[in-house]
PDB file of C-alpha atoms in Angstrom:
ATOM      1  CA  MET A   3      55.144 -54.539  -2.306  1.00  0.00           C
ATOM      2  CA  SER A   4      52.598 -57.045  -3.750  1.00  0.00           C
ATOM      3  CA  ALA A   5      51.211 -56.618  -7.742  1.00  0.00           C
ATOM      4  CA  GLN A   6      48.451 -54.908  -6.471  1.00  0.00           C
ATOM      5  CA  GLU A   7      50.158 -52.117  -4.322  1.00  0.00           C
ATOM      6  CA  ARG A   8      52.472 -51.769  -7.481  1.00  0.00           C
ATOM      7  CA  LEU A   9      49.720 -51.058  -9.780  1.00  0.00           C
ATOM      8  CA  THR A  10      48.366 -48.741  -7.234  1.00  0.00           C
ATOM      9  CA  ASP A  11      50.988 -47.110  -6.836  1.00  0.00           C
ATOM     10  CA  ALA A  12      51.236 -46.491 -10.607  1.00  0.00           C
ATOM     11  CA  LEU A  13      47.731 -45.570 -11.678  1.00  0.00           C
ATOM     12  CA  TYR A  14      48.175 -42.805  -8.895  1.00  0.00           C
ATOM     13  CA  GLY A  15      51.631 -41.659  -9.972  1.00  0.00           C
ATOM     14  CA  ALA A  16      50.659 -41.245 -13.685  1.00  0.00           C
ATOM     15  CA  GLY A  17      47.731 -39.446 -12.165  1.00  0.00           C
ATOM     16  CA  TRP A  18      49.242 -36.445 -10.798  1.00  0.00           C
ATOM     17  CA  GLY A  19      52.040 -36.414 -13.334  1.00  0.00           C
ATOM     18  CA  THR A  20      49.220 -36.551 -16.349  1.00  0.00           C
ATOM     19  CA  VAL A  21      46.399 -34.883 -14.787  1.00  0.00           C
ATOM     20  CA  LYS A  22      47.608 -31.983 -14.257  1.00  0.00           C
ATOM     21  CA  LYS A  23      49.366 -31.647 -17.997  1.00  0.00           C
ATOM     22  CA  LEU A  24      45.790 -32.008 -19.511  1.00  0.00           C
ATOM     23  CA  PRO A  25      43.819 -28.672 -20.494  1.00  0.00           C
ATOM     24  CA  GLU A  26      41.161 -28.078 -17.795  1.00  0.00           C
ATOM     25  CA  PRO A  27      38.214 -28.925 -20.028  1.00  0.00           C
ATOM     26  CA  VAL A  28      39.385 -32.417 -21.017  1.00  0.00           C
ATOM     27  CA  ALA A  29      40.229 -33.467 -17.202  1.00  0.00           C
ATOM     28  CA  VAL A  30      36.945 -32.067 -16.426  1.00  0.00           C
ATOM     29  CA  ARG A  31      35.627 -34.341 -18.636  1.00  0.00           C
ATOM     30  CA  LEU A  32      37.595 -37.503 -18.228  1.00  0.00           C
ATOM     31  CA  GLY A  33      36.634 -37.735 -14.505  1.00  0.00           C
ATOM     32  CA  ARG A  34      33.307 -37.446 -15.278  1.00  0.00           C
ATOM     33  CA  THR A  35      33.782 -40.381 -17.992  1.00  0.00           C
ATOM     34  CA  ILE A  36      35.415 -42.360 -15.405  1.00  0.00           C
ATOM     35  CA  ALA A  37      33.193 -41.437 -12.344  1.00  0.00           C
ATOM     36  CA  ASP A  38      30.148 -42.906 -14.984  1.00  0.00           C
ATOM     37  CA  ILE A  39      32.045 -46.046 -15.397  1.00  0.00           C
ATOM     38  CA  ALA A  40      32.353 -46.464 -12.085  1.00  0.00           C
ATOM     39  CA  TRP A  41      29.183 -46.073 -11.270  1.00  0.00           C
ATOM     40  CA  LYS A  42      27.794 -48.516 -13.938  1.00  0.00           C
ATOM     41  CA  GLN A  43      29.880 -51.162 -13.245  1.00  0.00           C
ATOM     42  CA  ARG A  44      28.460 -51.373  -9.609  1.00  0.00           C
ATOM     43  CA  GLY A  45      31.722 -52.202  -7.385  1.00  0.00           C
ATOM     44  CA  LYS A  46      31.683 -52.069  -3.534  1.00  0.00           C
ATOM     45  CA  GLY A  47      32.677 -48.649  -3.110  1.00  0.00           C
ATOM     46  CA  VAL A  48      29.650 -47.484  -5.695  1.00  0.00           C
ATOM     47  CA  LEU A  49      27.013 -49.905  -3.362  1.00  0.00           C
ATOM     48  CA  ARG A  50      28.445 -49.033  -0.219  1.00  0.00           C
ATOM     49  CA  LEU A  51      28.961 -45.094  -0.948  1.00  0.00           C
ATOM     50  CA  GLU A  52      24.662 -46.098  -2.295  1.00  0.00           C
ATOM     51  CA  SER A  53      23.960 -47.931   1.419  1.00  0.00           C
ATOM     52  CA  ASN A  54      25.792 -44.365   3.326  1.00  0.00           C
ATOM     53  CA  TYR A  55      22.741 -42.161   0.847  1.00  0.00           C
ATOM     54  CA  ALA A  56      20.254 -44.044   2.129  1.00  0.00           C
ATOM     55  CA  ARG A  57      21.066 -43.671   5.886  1.00  0.00           C
ATOM     56  CA  VAL A  58      21.779 -39.854   4.892  1.00  0.00           C
ATOM     57  CA  VAL A  59      18.437 -39.382   3.228  1.00  0.00           C
ATOM     58  CA  PRO A  60      16.139 -41.879   4.388  1.00  0.00           C
ATOM     59  CA  ASP A  61      13.150 -41.662   2.367  1.00  0.00           C
ATOM     60  CA  ALA A  62      15.139 -41.971  -1.032  1.00  0.00           C
ATOM     61  CA  GLY A  63      13.591 -44.572  -3.046  1.00  0.00           C
ATOM     62  CA  PRO A  64      15.674 -47.061  -5.437  1.00  0.00           C
ATOM     63  CA  GLU A  65      15.817 -44.251  -8.580  1.00  0.00           C
ATOM     64  CA  ARG A  66      16.853 -41.417  -5.605  1.00  0.00           C
ATOM     65  CA  LEU A  67      19.952 -43.146  -4.212  1.00  0.00           C
ATOM     66  CA  ALA A  68      20.918 -44.153  -7.810  1.00  0.00           C
ATOM     67  CA  GLU A  69      20.529 -40.631  -8.983  1.00  0.00           C
ATOM     68  CA  LEU A  70      22.658 -39.586  -5.847  1.00  0.00           C
ATOM     69  CA  SER A  71      25.120 -42.589  -5.840  1.00  0.00           C
ATOM     70  CA  ARG A  72      25.879 -41.150  -9.897  1.00  0.00           C
ATOM     71  CA  ALA A  73      26.149 -37.435  -8.759  1.00  0.00           C
ATOM     72  CA  GLY A  74      28.342 -38.914  -5.766  1.00  0.00           C
ATOM     73  CA  MET A  75      31.089 -40.913  -7.852  1.00  0.00           C
ATOM     74  CA  ARG A  76      30.913 -37.528  -9.928  1.00  0.00           C
ATOM     75  CA  SER A  77      31.726 -35.277  -7.277  1.00  0.00           C
ATOM     76  CA  TYR A  78      34.211 -38.036  -6.041  1.00  0.00           C
ATOM     77  CA  LEU A  79      35.865 -38.130  -9.271  1.00  0.00           C
ATOM     78  CA  ARG A  80      35.790 -34.266  -9.380  1.00  0.00           C
ATOM     79  CA  TYR A  81      38.051 -33.913  -5.906  1.00  0.00           C
ATOM     80  CA  TRP A  82      40.531 -36.343  -7.784  1.00  0.00           C
ATOM     81  CA  MET A  83      40.592 -34.257 -11.425  1.00  0.00           C
ATOM     82  CA  GLU A  84      41.137 -31.177  -9.269  1.00  0.00           C
ATOM     83  CA  SER A  85      43.898 -32.612  -6.391  1.00  0.00           C
ATOM     84  CA  PHE A  86      45.925 -34.176  -9.728  1.00  0.00           C
ATOM     85  CA  ARG A  87      45.862 -30.749 -10.917  1.00  0.00           C
ATOM     86  CA  LEU A  88      45.934 -28.898  -7.473  1.00  0.00           C
ATOM     87  CA  PRO A  89      50.434 -28.627  -7.397  1.00  0.00           C
ATOM     88  CA  ALA A  90      49.994 -27.239 -10.698  1.00  0.00           C
ATOM     89  CA  TRP A  91      47.560 -24.217  -9.947  1.00  0.00           C
ATOM     90  CA  GLY A  92      48.745 -20.820  -8.916  1.00  0.00           C
ATOM     91  CA  PRO A  93      48.232 -18.847  -6.157  1.00  0.00           C
ATOM     92  CA  GLU A  94      45.719 -16.859  -7.688  1.00  0.00           C
ATOM     93  CA  ARG A  95      43.711 -20.240  -8.667  1.00  0.00           C
ATOM     94  CA  VAL A  96      43.656 -21.616  -5.386  1.00  0.00           C
ATOM     95  CA  ALA A  97      42.585 -18.066  -3.572  1.00  0.00           C
ATOM     96  CA  ASP A  98      39.869 -17.735  -6.390  1.00  0.00           C
ATOM     97  CA  SER A  99      38.555 -21.852  -6.319  1.00  0.00           C
ATOM     98  CA  PHE A 100      37.105 -21.703  -2.317  1.00  0.00           C
ATOM     99  CA  THR A 101      34.601 -19.337  -0.939  1.00  0.00           C
ATOM    100  CA  PRO A 102      33.910 -20.220   2.842  1.00  0.00           C
ATOM    101  CA  LYS A 103      30.977 -18.546   4.607  1.00  0.00           C
ATOM    102  CA  ASP A 104      31.279 -17.401   8.709  1.00  0.00           C
ATOM    103  CA  LEU A 105      35.943 -17.459   8.334  1.00  0.00           C
ATOM    104  CA  HIS A 106      35.339 -14.886  11.387  1.00  0.00           C
ATOM    105  CA  HIS A 107      35.607 -18.020  13.811  1.00  0.00           C
ATOM    106  CA  LEU A 108      38.387 -19.056  12.249  1.00  0.00           C
ATOM    107  CA  THR A 109      40.462 -15.651  11.729  1.00  0.00           C
ATOM    108  CA  GLU A 110      39.651 -14.158  15.482  1.00  0.00           C
ATOM    109  CA  GLY A 111      40.395 -17.808  16.357  1.00  0.00           C
ATOM    110  CA  MET A 112      44.234 -17.739  15.140  1.00  0.00           C
ATOM    111  CA  ALA A 113      44.537 -13.839  16.525  1.00  0.00           C
ATOM    112  CA  ALA A 114      43.504 -15.072  20.271  1.00  0.00           C
ATOM    113  CA  GLY A 115      46.525 -17.100  19.760  1.00  0.00           C
ATOM    114  CA  LYS A 116      45.429 -20.317  21.779  1.00  0.00           C
ATOM    115  CA  GLY A 117      45.523 -21.909  18.749  1.00  0.00           C
ATOM    116  CA  VAL A 118      42.589 -23.273  16.518  1.00  0.00           C
ATOM    117  CA  ILE A 119      41.293 -26.491  15.540  1.00  0.00           C
ATOM    118  CA  LEU A 120      39.086 -27.647  12.125  1.00  0.00           C
ATOM    119  CA  ALA A 121      37.428 -30.307  11.968  1.00  0.00           C
ATOM    120  CA  LEU A 122      36.302 -31.465   8.690  1.00  0.00           C
ATOM    121  CA  PRO A 123      33.751 -34.609   7.182  1.00  0.00           C
ATOM    122  CA  HIS A 124      34.791 -36.265   4.018  1.00  0.00           C
ATOM    123  CA  LEU A 125      32.735 -33.377   2.197  1.00  0.00           C
ATOM    124  CA  ALA A 126      33.661 -31.714  -1.221  1.00  0.00           C
ATOM    125  CA  ASN A 127      37.556 -31.320  -1.617  1.00  0.00           C
ATOM    126  CA  TRP A 128      39.286 -30.862   2.137  1.00  0.00           C
ATOM    127  CA  ASP A 129      42.783 -31.057   0.336  1.00  0.00           C
ATOM    128  CA  LEU A 130      41.602 -27.481  -1.685  1.00  0.00           C
ATOM    129  CA  ALA A 131      40.516 -25.765   1.492  1.00  0.00           C
ATOM    130  CA  GLY A 132      43.364 -26.898   3.089  1.00  0.00           C
ATOM    131  CA  ALA A 133      45.832 -25.017   0.049  1.00  0.00           C
ATOM    132  CA  TRP A 134      43.651 -22.279  -0.179  1.00  0.00           C
ATOM    133  CA  VAL A 135      43.982 -21.211   3.848  1.00  0.00           C
ATOM    134  CA  THR A 136      47.952 -21.782   3.075  1.00  0.00           C
ATOM    135  CA  THR A 137      47.615 -20.019  -0.185  1.00  0.00           C
ATOM    136  CA  LYS A 138      45.255 -16.998   0.511  1.00  0.00           C
ATOM    137  CA  LEU A 139      45.174 -17.089   4.005  1.00  0.00           C
ATOM    138  CA  GLY A 140      48.711 -17.400   4.599  1.00  0.00           C
ATOM    139  CA  ILE A 141      48.161 -19.709   7.653  1.00  0.00           C
ATOM    140  CA  PRO A 142      50.273 -22.777   7.552  1.00  0.00           C
ATOM    141  CA  PHE A 143      48.874 -25.685   9.271  1.00  0.00           C
ATOM    142  CA  THR A 144      49.461 -29.766  10.481  1.00  0.00           C
ATOM    143  CA  THR A 145      47.392 -32.527   9.853  1.00  0.00           C
ATOM    144  CA  VAL A 146      46.974 -36.585   9.797  1.00  0.00           C
ATOM    145  CA  ALA A 147      47.319 -38.493   7.386  1.00  0.00           C
ATOM    146  CA  GLU A 148      46.176 -42.285   7.614  1.00  0.00           C
ATOM    147  CA  ARG A 149      49.541 -44.759   6.410  1.00  0.00           C
ATOM    148  CA  LEU A 150      48.175 -46.178   3.398  1.00  0.00           C
ATOM    149  CA  LYS A 151      49.397 -49.140   1.449  1.00  0.00           C
ATOM    150  CA  PRO A 152      51.993 -49.439  -0.163  1.00  0.00           C
ATOM    151  CA  GLU A 153      54.482 -47.134   1.718  1.00  0.00           C
ATOM    152  CA  THR A 154      55.348 -45.111  -1.870  1.00  0.00           C
ATOM    153  CA  LEU A 155      51.704 -44.572  -2.005  1.00  0.00           C
ATOM    154  CA  TYR A 156      51.637 -42.952   1.609  1.00  0.00           C
ATOM    155  CA  ASP A 157      54.646 -41.317   0.807  1.00  0.00           C
ATOM    156  CA  ARG A 158      53.443 -39.421  -2.567  1.00  0.00           C
ATOM    157  CA  PHE A 159      50.273 -38.339  -0.367  1.00  0.00           C
ATOM    158  CA  VAL A 160      53.014 -36.338   1.883  1.00  0.00           C
ATOM    159  CA  ALA A 161      54.625 -35.069  -0.439  1.00  0.00           C
ATOM    160  CA  TYR A 162      52.077 -33.599  -2.431  1.00  0.00           C
ATOM    161  CA  ARG A 163      50.287 -32.646   0.856  1.00  0.00           C
ATOM    162  CA  GLU A 164      53.666 -30.783   1.746  1.00  0.00           C
ATOM    163  CA  GLY A 165      53.837 -29.645  -1.866  1.00  0.00           C
ATOM    164  CA  LEU A 166      50.593 -27.391  -0.459  1.00  0.00           C
ATOM    165  CA  GLY A 167      51.935 -25.931   2.505  1.00  0.00           C
ATOM    166  CA  MET A 168      51.178 -28.546   4.922  1.00  0.00           C
ATOM    167  CA  GLU A 169      52.991 -30.171   8.052  1.00  0.00           C
ATOM    168  CA  VAL A 170      51.906 -33.716   7.391  1.00  0.00           C
ATOM    169  CA  LEU A 171      51.942 -36.382  10.435  1.00  0.00           C
ATOM    170  CA  PRO A 172      51.493 -40.268  10.023  1.00  0.00           C
ATOM    171  CA  HIS A 173      47.654 -41.689  12.099  1.00  0.00           C
ATOM    172  CA  SER A 174      49.546 -44.499  13.608  1.00  0.00           C
ATOM    173  CA  GLY A 175      53.450 -44.282  15.775  1.00  0.00           C
ATOM    174  CA  GLY A 176      51.570 -42.401  18.711  1.00  0.00           C
ATOM    175  CA  SER A 177      53.085 -39.236  18.581  1.00  0.00           C
ATOM    176  CA  ALA A 178      50.901 -37.783  16.373  1.00  0.00           C
ATOM    177  CA  PHE A 179      49.113 -36.273  19.394  1.00  0.00           C
ATOM    178  CA  GLY A 180      52.003 -34.515  21.311  1.00  0.00           C
ATOM    179  CA  THR A 181      52.961 -32.701  18.069  1.00  0.00           C
ATOM    180  CA  LEU A 182      49.443 -31.496  17.075  1.00  0.00           C
ATOM    181  CA  ALA A 183      49.277 -30.674  21.338  1.00  0.00           C
ATOM    182  CA  ARG A 184      52.711 -28.094  20.466  1.00  0.00           C
ATOM    183  CA  ARG A 185      51.602 -26.672  17.379  1.00  0.00           C
ATOM    184  CA  LEU A 186      48.004 -25.773  19.038  1.00  0.00           C
ATOM    185  CA  ARG A 187      49.768 -24.177  22.516  1.00  0.00           C
ATOM    186  CA  ASP A 188      51.697 -22.286  20.107  1.00  0.00           C
ATOM    187  CA  GLY A 189      48.744 -20.537  18.871  1.00  0.00           C
ATOM    188  CA  GLY A 190      49.219 -22.805  15.393  1.00  0.00           C
ATOM    189  CA  LEU A 191      46.535 -24.017  13.352  1.00  0.00           C
ATOM    190  CA  VAL A 192      45.507 -28.165  12.932  1.00  0.00           C
ATOM    191  CA  CYS A 193      43.004 -29.487  10.546  1.00  0.00           C
ATOM    192  CA  LEU A 194      41.760 -32.872  11.127  1.00  0.00           C
ATOM    193  CA  VAL A 195      39.281 -34.791   8.748  1.00  0.00           C
ATOM    194  CA  ALA A 196      37.438 -36.140  11.699  1.00  0.00           C
ATOM    195  CA  ASP A 197      34.013 -38.294  10.762  1.00  0.00           C
ATOM    196  CA  ARG A 198      35.753 -41.720  10.352  1.00  0.00           C
ATOM    197  CA  ASP A 199      37.141 -43.175  13.204  1.00  0.00           C
ATOM    198  CA  LEU A 200      40.333 -45.600  11.929  1.00  0.00           C
ATOM    199  CA  SER A 201      41.478 -46.374  16.060  1.00  0.00           C
ATOM    200  CA  ALA A 202      38.877 -48.740  17.462  1.00  0.00           C
ATOM    201  CA  SER A 203      38.880 -46.216  19.960  1.00  0.00           C
ATOM    202  CA  GLY A 204      36.487 -43.451  18.705  1.00  0.00           C
ATOM    203  CA  VAL A 205      33.291 -41.864  20.549  1.00  0.00           C
ATOM    204  CA  GLU A 206      30.299 -42.994  20.095  1.00  0.00           C
ATOM    205  CA  VAL A 207      27.878 -40.641  18.287  1.00  0.00           C
ATOM    206  CA  SER A 208      24.389 -40.457  17.371  1.00  0.00           C
ATOM    207  CA  PHE A 209      24.949 -39.783  13.165  1.00  0.00           C
ATOM    208  CA  PHE A 210      21.865 -39.664  10.938  1.00  0.00           C
ATOM    209  CA  GLY A 211      20.046 -41.333  13.856  1.00  0.00           C
ATOM    210  CA  HIS A 212      22.170 -44.490  13.744  1.00  0.00           C
ATOM    211  CA  ALA A 213      24.676 -45.316  16.157  1.00  0.00           C
ATOM    212  CA  ALA A 214      29.245 -44.990  15.138  1.00  0.00           C
ATOM    213  CA  ARG A 215      32.421 -43.944  16.322  1.00  0.00           C
ATOM    214  CA  MET A 216      34.068 -40.894  15.169  1.00  0.00           C
ATOM    215  CA  PRO A 217      37.427 -39.762  16.592  1.00  0.00           C
ATOM    216  CA  ALA A 218      38.229 -38.588  19.744  1.00  0.00           C
ATOM    217  CA  GLY A 219      41.332 -36.629  18.903  1.00  0.00           C
ATOM    218  CA  PRO A 220      39.476 -33.261  17.861  1.00  0.00           C
ATOM    219  CA  ALA A 221      37.753 -32.993  21.243  1.00  0.00           C
ATOM    220  CA  LEU A 222      40.729 -34.313  23.461  1.00  0.00           C
ATOM    221  CA  LEU A 223      42.830 -31.631  21.681  1.00  0.00           C
ATOM    222  CA  ALA A 224      40.909 -28.844  22.083  1.00  0.00           C
ATOM    223  CA  GLN A 225      40.645 -29.974  26.405  1.00  0.00           C
ATOM    224  CA  HIS A 226      44.020 -29.857  26.396  1.00  0.00           C
ATOM    225  CA  THR A 227      45.337 -26.723  24.458  1.00  0.00           C
ATOM    226  CA  GLY A 228      42.229 -24.501  24.931  1.00  0.00           C
ATOM    227  CA  ALA A 229      42.520 -24.603  21.651  1.00  0.00           C
ATOM    228  CA  ARG A 230      38.984 -23.602  19.664  1.00  0.00           C
ATOM    229  CA  LEU A 231      37.476 -26.119  18.060  1.00  0.00           C
ATOM    230  CA  LEU A 232      35.434 -25.482  14.624  1.00  0.00           C
ATOM    231  CA  PRO A 233      33.386 -27.964  11.906  1.00  0.00           C
ATOM    232  CA  VAL A 234      34.082 -27.132   8.893  1.00  0.00           C
ATOM    233  CA  THR A 235      31.846 -28.001   5.930  1.00  0.00           C
ATOM    234  CA  LEU A 236      32.218 -27.785   2.325  1.00  0.00           C
ATOM    235  CA  TRP A 237      30.455 -28.722  -1.067  1.00  0.00           C
ATOM    236  CA  TYR A 238      30.272 -27.989  -4.649  1.00  0.00           C
ATOM    237  CA  ASP A 239      27.283 -25.622  -6.248  1.00  0.00           C
ATOM    238  CA  GLY A 240      28.068 -26.855  -9.814  1.00  0.00           C
ATOM    239  CA  SER A 241      30.422 -24.079 -10.367  1.00  0.00           C
ATOM    240  CA  PRO A 242      33.918 -24.018 -10.658  1.00  0.00           C
ATOM    241  CA  VAL A 243      34.414 -22.662  -7.058  1.00  0.00           C
ATOM    242  CA  MET A 244      33.978 -24.938  -4.709  1.00  0.00           C
ATOM    243  CA  ARG A 245      31.584 -23.489  -0.836  1.00  0.00           C
ATOM    244  CA  GLY A 246      32.291 -23.886   2.438  1.00  0.00           C
ATOM    245  CA  ARG A 247      30.887 -22.950   5.949  1.00  0.00           C
ATOM    246  CA  VAL A 248      33.476 -22.446   9.028  1.00  0.00           C
ATOM    247  CA  HIS A 249      30.624 -23.746  11.599  1.00  0.00           C
ATOM    248  CA  PRO A 250      30.494 -22.256  15.415  1.00  0.00           C
ATOM    249  CA  PRO A 251      33.086 -22.847  18.165  1.00  0.00           C
ATOM    250  CA  VAL A 252      32.489 -26.662  20.061  1.00  0.00           C
ATOM    251  CA  GLU A 253      32.325 -25.511  23.056  1.00  0.00           C
ATOM    252  CA  VAL A 254      34.016 -27.593  26.478  1.00  0.00           C
ATOM    253  CA  PRO A 255      31.756 -28.648  28.851  1.00  0.00           C
ATOM    254  CA  ALA A 256      31.960 -26.776  32.271  1.00  0.00           C
ATOM    255  CA  SER A 257      31.218 -30.308  33.741  1.00  0.00           C
ATOM    256  CA  GLY A 258      31.704 -33.379  33.715  1.00  0.00           C
ATOM    257  CA  THR A 259      34.657 -36.114  33.439  1.00  0.00           C
ATOM    258  CA  ARG A 260      37.362 -36.473  30.635  1.00  0.00           C
ATOM    259  CA  ALA A 261      35.584 -38.687  28.986  1.00  0.00           C
ATOM    260  CA  GLU A 262      32.389 -37.051  29.159  1.00  0.00           C
ATOM    261  CA  LYS A 263      33.162 -33.561  27.612  1.00  0.00           C
ATOM    262  CA  THR A 264      34.782 -35.398  24.715  1.00  0.00           C
ATOM    263  CA  SER A 265      31.778 -37.666  24.188  1.00  0.00           C
ATOM    264  CA  VAL A 266      29.991 -34.347  24.114  1.00  0.00           C
ATOM    265  CA  MET A 267      32.033 -32.303  22.355  1.00  0.00           C
ATOM    266  CA  THR A 268      32.067 -35.312  19.554  1.00  0.00           C
ATOM    267  CA  GLN A 269      28.293 -35.587  19.331  1.00  0.00           C
ATOM    268  CA  ALA A 270      28.307 -31.495  18.692  1.00  0.00           C
ATOM    269  CA  LEU A 271      30.615 -32.045  15.394  1.00  0.00           C
ATOM    270  CA  ALA A 272      28.253 -35.113  14.535  1.00  0.00           C
ATOM    271  CA  ASP A 273      25.719 -32.669  14.390  1.00  0.00           C
ATOM    272  CA  ALA A 274      27.639 -29.710  12.738  1.00  0.00           C
ATOM    273  CA  PHE A 275      28.794 -32.420   9.718  1.00  0.00           C
ATOM    274  CA  ALA A 276      25.561 -34.203   9.820  1.00  0.00           C
ATOM    275  CA  THR A 277      23.784 -30.386   8.890  1.00  0.00           C
ATOM    276  CA  GLY A 278      26.214 -30.413   6.310  1.00  0.00           C
ATOM    277  CA  ILE A 279      25.949 -33.940   4.659  1.00  0.00           C
ATOM    278  CA  ALA A 280      22.511 -33.877   5.108  1.00  0.00           C
ATOM    279  CA  GLU A 281      22.472 -30.492   2.360  1.00  0.00           C
ATOM    280  CA  HIS A 282      24.057 -31.455   0.042  1.00  0.00           C
ATOM    281  CA  PRO A 283      25.133 -35.561   0.469  1.00  0.00           C
ATOM    282  CA  GLU A 284      26.074 -36.051  -3.639  1.00  0.00           C
ATOM    283  CA  ASP A 285      29.144 -34.282  -1.656  1.00  0.00           C
ATOM    284  CA  TRP A 286      30.332 -36.358   1.098  1.00  0.00           C
ATOM    285  CA  HIS A 287      32.817 -39.297  -0.574  1.00  0.00           C
ATOM    286  CA  MET A 288      32.376 -42.219   2.258  1.00  0.00           C
ATOM    287  CA  LEU A 289      32.644 -44.975   0.319  1.00  0.00           C
ATOM    288  CA  GLN A 290      33.537 -47.321   3.529  1.00  0.00           C
ATOM    289  CA  ARG A 291      31.407 -49.010   6.066  1.00  0.00           C
ATOM    290  CA  LEU A 292      31.056 -46.003   8.896  1.00  0.00           C
ATOM    291  CA  TRP A 293      28.143 -46.620  10.961  1.00  0.00           C
ATOM    292  CA  THR A 294      28.485 -49.729  13.846  1.00  0.00           C
ATOM    293  CA  GLU A 295      26.136 -52.127  12.508  1.00  0.00           C
ATOM    294  CA  ASP A 296      28.154 -52.171   9.420  1.00  0.00           C
ATOM    295  CA  LEU A 297      30.899 -53.068  10.595  1.00  0.00           C
ATOM    296  CA  ASP A 298      32.289 -56.198  12.140  1.00  0.00           C
ATOM    297  CA  PRO A 299      33.534 -55.634  15.032  1.00  0.00           C
ATOM    298  CA  ALA A 300      36.586 -58.444  15.184  1.00  0.00           C
ATOM    299  CA  HIS A 301      37.890 -56.181  11.589  1.00  0.00           C
ATOM    300  CA  ALA A 302      37.112 -52.557  12.923  1.00  0.00           C
ATOM    301  CA  PRO A 303      40.399 -50.904  12.264  1.00  0.00           C
ATOM    302  CA  GLU A 304      41.296 -52.905   9.224  1.00  0.00           C
ATOM    303  CA  ARG A 305      37.856 -52.460   7.538  1.00  0.00           C
ATOM    304  CA  ASP A 306      37.440 -50.638   3.976  1.00  0.00           C
ATOM    305  CA  ARG A 307      40.946 -49.120   3.394  1.00  0.00           C
ATOM    306  CA  GLU A 308      40.340 -49.152  -0.394  1.00  0.00           C
ATOM    307  CA  GLY A 309      39.907 -45.478  -1.236  1.00  0.00           C
ATOM    308  CA  THR A 310      40.977 -43.419   1.255  1.00  0.00           C
ATOM    309  CA  ALA A 311      43.180 -40.235   1.727  1.00  0.00           C
TER     310      ALA A 311
END
């Protein structure tokens, strides 16, 4: 393990060990202070966030983009402060911290017994939404995590999410798809963050008018298993409670090849994600390159690995 990797692991360990012990007002102020310092430093992640917002809000001038990126960093640090503290929250606190709209799409899908796939972009706090599902609804689910470096950091994230009631599979290794399919065929729930392709074999979509690639997994799982595929978007509204919406199901097209069906379904997911992101761009924590023209094709699978979880 390199010195940088040891430092990264130590910092995350300190976050989980220390931040959750702070009084909540102190943690909130700390998160905002760190966000503002990072924003003022104009580092690579902040500049990329601002560049991504420029595609989401194409008519925004420099001042508006600066406002968005500052708000975006504050939202991003709220995510981290909540995540560090989430393991110490009791069931009532978790249940009271998220209010989703149109939840019937999920509950009806689970009642049908064919499994449900929830697909989310990097909006607000997807870990909190997951903890709410396991706590408030009492529904366990399976998800996939990117293998981070160092390995000890990946282990921390797995332990953290498993502590919230999630079954976590590694993104790499090739066995995740089969396990997810089995969970769905058993009538289970699968949740996937699906707005950024990590495999270099994703599906090309039009996203805010520009080409991007998103993972094929959600659409393929729905085709293989008959599970209901539901986009979900999340946002903060200035209150301590996170909001969200479960969008209507993405249907499997009646005709076409598997690739054609996957393309249509992944585009439908991208469109639903774009709706939520356009309404709350500051809560989209995309500090990495996403659009095709921003990527170096020769290094697409390794791009911008920092800051992901």
